[in-house]
Amino acid sequence: MWPWLRFGPNAAAIRKASMVDSSRMATIHAESFAIGWDRSELERMLLEGHIADVLVSQAVIGEIVTGFAISRVVLDEAELLTIALDPEVRGRGHSATLLQRHAERVRRAGAACLFLEVSDDNAAALALYRRLGMVEIGRRKGYYPGEKGGRRDALTMRWDISHLDPTPRGW
């Protein structure tokens, strides 16, 4: 789909999301989830001050958003609302890098732990989350719609990020 993207050393970077990214983020979200968030929903999250970071990959024409993560922080806890990557860039380690950098920003916003929910059949996401040190703390039976009218369980996970440096930085 994106033959003009360049992937190699330093080909992808992470930066704070802005309103101009919302359309591309909506496209990626729709490609990643059964019920995608539209541009206005993502813009609302950005306006409300949610922590949002984008993965940008270098392209012939400059850069293109190829993934993103959004969290909300309340006091010393954060909730990862979503993380999504363009299908063309999955499997290259970008989600781990994006999530680690995103966790650093969440920590600087005051959170000591990050919570998330994930479908119990999302093997790739579960492997990543466990590799980063997240632990399962609960299960919501039948939380997500499944194929053919069925339901899938959601696993609730917790990631202790209190060891990350909370010193505010420029972005």
Tab-separated table of C-alpha atoms in Angstrom:
chain	number	residue	atom	x	y	z
A	1	MET	CA	0.000	0.000	0.000
A	2	TRP	CA	2.779	2.467	0.871
A	3	PRO	CA	5.725	1.461	-1.364
A	4	TRP	CA	7.226	4.921	-1.016
A	5	LEU	CA	7.777	4.612	2.749
A	6	ARG	CA	11.385	4.136	3.763
A	7	PHE	CA	12.026	1.735	6.628
A	8	GLY	CA	15.484	1.428	8.016
A	9	PRO	CA	17.520	2.892	10.848
A	10	ASN	CA	15.843	6.067	12.130
A	11	ALA	CA	13.070	5.762	9.525
A	12	ALA	CA	10.338	6.093	12.140
A	13	ALA	CA	9.986	8.710	14.857
A	14	ILE	CA	7.471	9.487	17.582
A	15	ARG	CA	6.049	12.911	18.290
A	16	LYS	CA	3.094	14.487	20.055
A	17	ALA	CA	-0.115	14.268	18.018
A	18	SER	CA	-1.784	17.406	16.695
A	19	MET	CA	-5.145	18.226	15.154
A	20	VAL	CA	-3.747	17.897	11.635
A	21	ASP	CA	-3.048	14.224	12.385
A	22	SER	CA	-6.670	13.389	13.266
A	23	SER	CA	-7.817	12.383	9.786
A	24	ARG	CA	-4.957	9.928	9.298
A	25	MET	CA	-5.436	8.619	12.846
A	26	ALA	CA	-9.112	7.941	12.081
A	27	THR	CA	-8.155	5.981	8.973
A	28	ILE	CA	-5.674	3.855	10.925
A	29	HIS	CA	-8.189	3.258	13.716
A	30	ALA	CA	-10.862	2.140	11.217
A	31	GLU	CA	-8.359	-0.287	9.656
A	32	SER	CA	-7.470	-1.677	13.090
A	33	PHE	CA	-10.783	-2.114	14.911
A	34	ALA	CA	-14.283	-3.364	14.113
A	35	ILE	CA	-15.691	-0.067	15.375
A	36	GLY	CA	-13.292	2.725	14.443
A	37	TRP	CA	-13.264	6.219	15.880
A	38	ASP	CA	-13.946	9.025	13.441
A	39	ARG	CA	-11.978	12.223	13.036
A	40	SER	CA	-14.280	14.292	15.259
A	41	GLU	CA	-13.961	11.799	18.120
A	42	LEU	CA	-10.174	11.899	17.904
A	43	GLU	CA	-10.170	15.698	17.690
A	44	ARG	CA	-12.352	15.823	20.821
A	45	MET	CA	-9.809	13.676	22.673
A	46	LEU	CA	-6.985	15.959	21.579
A	47	LEU	CA	-8.929	19.049	22.677
A	48	GLU	CA	-9.685	17.467	26.048
A	49	GLY	CA	-5.961	17.131	26.674
A	50	HIS	CA	-5.548	13.378	26.389
A	51	ILE	CA	-1.944	12.240	25.968
A	52	ALA	CA	-1.633	11.407	22.255
A	53	ASP	CA	1.479	10.416	20.353
A	54	VAL	CA	1.937	9.474	16.725
A	55	LEU	CA	4.428	7.234	14.981
A	56	VAL	CA	5.632	8.906	11.818
A	57	SER	CA	7.539	7.126	9.077
A	58	GLN	CA	9.682	8.853	6.516
A	59	ALA	CA	8.246	8.895	3.017
A	60	VAL	CA	9.355	10.281	-0.307
A	61	ILE	CA	7.023	13.236	0.297
A	62	GLY	CA	8.112	13.848	3.918
A	63	GLU	CA	6.464	11.969	6.735
A	64	ILE	CA	3.234	10.066	7.187
A	65	VAL	CA	1.491	9.061	10.391
A	66	THR	CA	1.644	5.260	10.572
A	67	GLY	CA	0.436	4.692	14.128
A	68	PHE	CA	-0.684	6.343	17.338
A	69	ALA	CA	-1.465	5.846	21.028
A	70	ILE	CA	-3.901	7.790	23.219
A	71	SER	CA	-4.245	7.738	27.002
A	72	ARG	CA	-6.121	9.698	29.589
A	73	VAL	CA	-4.527	10.505	32.939
A	74	VAL	CA	-6.448	11.001	36.169
A	75	LEU	CA	-4.291	11.728	39.223
A	76	ASP	CA	-1.657	8.973	39.367
A	77	GLU	CA	-3.395	6.519	37.014
A	78	ALA	CA	-3.635	6.382	33.250
A	79	GLU	CA	-5.787	4.406	30.869
A	80	LEU	CA	-4.538	3.483	27.433
A	81	LEU	CA	-7.605	4.190	25.327
A	82	THR	CA	-6.141	2.887	22.103
A	83	ILE	CA	-2.992	2.029	20.219
A	84	ALA	CA	-3.143	1.342	16.492
A	85	LEU	CA	-0.691	0.896	13.638
A	86	ASP	CA	-1.205	0.969	9.902
A	87	PRO	CA	-1.359	-2.676	8.745
A	88	GLU	CA	1.577	-1.978	6.403
A	89	VAL	CA	3.986	-1.287	9.285
A	90	ARG	CA	2.924	-3.961	11.769
A	91	GLY	CA	5.374	-6.638	12.808
A	92	ARG	CA	8.436	-4.367	12.725
A	93	GLY	CA	8.695	-3.547	16.439
A	94	HIS	CA	7.131	-0.098	16.099
A	95	SER	CA	4.295	-0.760	18.553
A	96	ALA	CA	6.732	-1.551	21.380
A	97	THR	CA	8.717	1.613	20.706
A	98	LEU	CA	5.564	3.708	20.431
A	99	LEU	CA	4.106	2.296	23.637
A	100	GLN	CA	7.335	2.753	25.605
A	101	ARG	CA	7.702	6.385	24.517
A	102	HIS	CA	4.007	6.973	25.153
A	103	ALA	CA	4.387	5.546	28.676
A	104	GLU	CA	7.215	8.025	29.307
A	105	ARG	CA	4.891	10.927	28.460
A	106	VAL	CA	2.108	9.451	30.568
A	107	ARG	CA	4.541	9.164	33.489
A	108	ARG	CA	5.595	12.809	33.057
A	109	ALA	CA	1.885	13.706	33.235
A	110	GLY	CA	1.808	12.188	36.734
A	111	ALA	CA	0.712	8.582	36.263
A	112	ALA	CA	2.462	5.798	38.156
A	113	CYS	CA	0.542	2.996	36.436
A	114	LEU	CA	-1.177	2.442	33.125
A	115	PHE	CA	-4.305	0.323	32.671
A	116	LEU	CA	-5.745	-1.089	29.468
A	117	GLU	CA	-8.256	-3.551	28.115
A	118	VAL	CA	-7.526	-5.952	25.302
A	119	SER	CA	-9.475	-8.711	23.626
A	120	ASP	CA	-8.416	-12.101	24.952
A	121	ASP	CA	-7.923	-13.346	21.375
A	122	ASN	CA	-5.489	-10.558	20.375
A	123	ALA	CA	-2.346	-12.689	20.637
A	124	ALA	CA	0.039	-10.098	19.177
A	125	ALA	CA	-1.066	-7.356	21.579
A	126	LEU	CA	-1.033	-9.699	24.579
A	127	ALA	CA	2.511	-10.845	23.750
A	128	LEU	CA	3.666	-7.229	23.511
A	129	TYR	CA	1.964	-6.153	26.728
A	130	ARG	CA	3.340	-9.106	28.682
A	131	ARG	CA	6.832	-8.544	27.261
A	132	LEU	CA	6.678	-4.943	28.535
A	133	GLY	CA	5.751	-6.182	32.019
A	134	MET	CA	1.989	-5.702	32.065
A	135	VAL	CA	0.008	-8.099	34.200
A	136	GLU	CA	-3.567	-9.295	33.896
A	137	ILE	CA	-5.719	-8.050	36.769
A	138	GLY	CA	-9.207	-8.886	35.552
A	139	ARG	CA	-11.491	-10.261	32.885
A	140	ARG	CA	-14.734	-8.882	31.491
A	141	LYS	CA	-16.789	-11.734	30.086
A	142	GLY	CA	-18.355	-11.072	26.674
A	143	TYR	CA	-17.190	-7.450	26.622
A	144	TYR	CA	-16.330	-7.201	22.918
A	145	PRO	CA	-18.523	-8.163	19.953
A	146	GLY	CA	-17.161	-11.198	18.172
A	147	GLU	CA	-17.626	-12.816	14.818
A	148	LYS	CA	-21.049	-14.115	13.833
A	149	GLY	CA	-22.796	-12.387	16.732
A	150	GLY	CA	-20.619	-13.977	19.399
A	151	ARG	CA	-18.774	-12.181	22.190
A	152	ARG	CA	-15.114	-12.076	23.285
A	153	ASP	CA	-13.709	-11.450	26.734
A	154	ALA	CA	-11.679	-8.363	27.554
A	155	LEU	CA	-8.601	-8.727	29.716
A	156	THR	CA	-7.809	-5.806	32.013
A	157	MET	CA	-4.075	-5.265	32.408
A	158	ARG	CA	-1.903	-3.036	34.589
A	159	TRP	CA	1.585	-1.695	33.853
A	160	ASP	CA	3.657	-0.200	36.662
A	161	ILE	CA	5.454	2.785	35.115
A	162	SER	CA	6.532	4.384	38.405
A	163	HIS	CA	10.182	3.602	37.634
A	164	LEU	CA	10.148	5.891	34.582
A	165	ASP	CA	11.594	9.388	34.940
A	166	PRO	CA	8.762	11.849	35.729
A	167	THR	CA	10.829	14.924	34.846
A	168	PRO	CA	8.873	17.117	32.379
A	169	ARG	CA	10.423	17.436	28.920
A	170	GLY	CA	9.767	19.526	25.839
A	171	TRP	CA	7.142	17.436	24.063
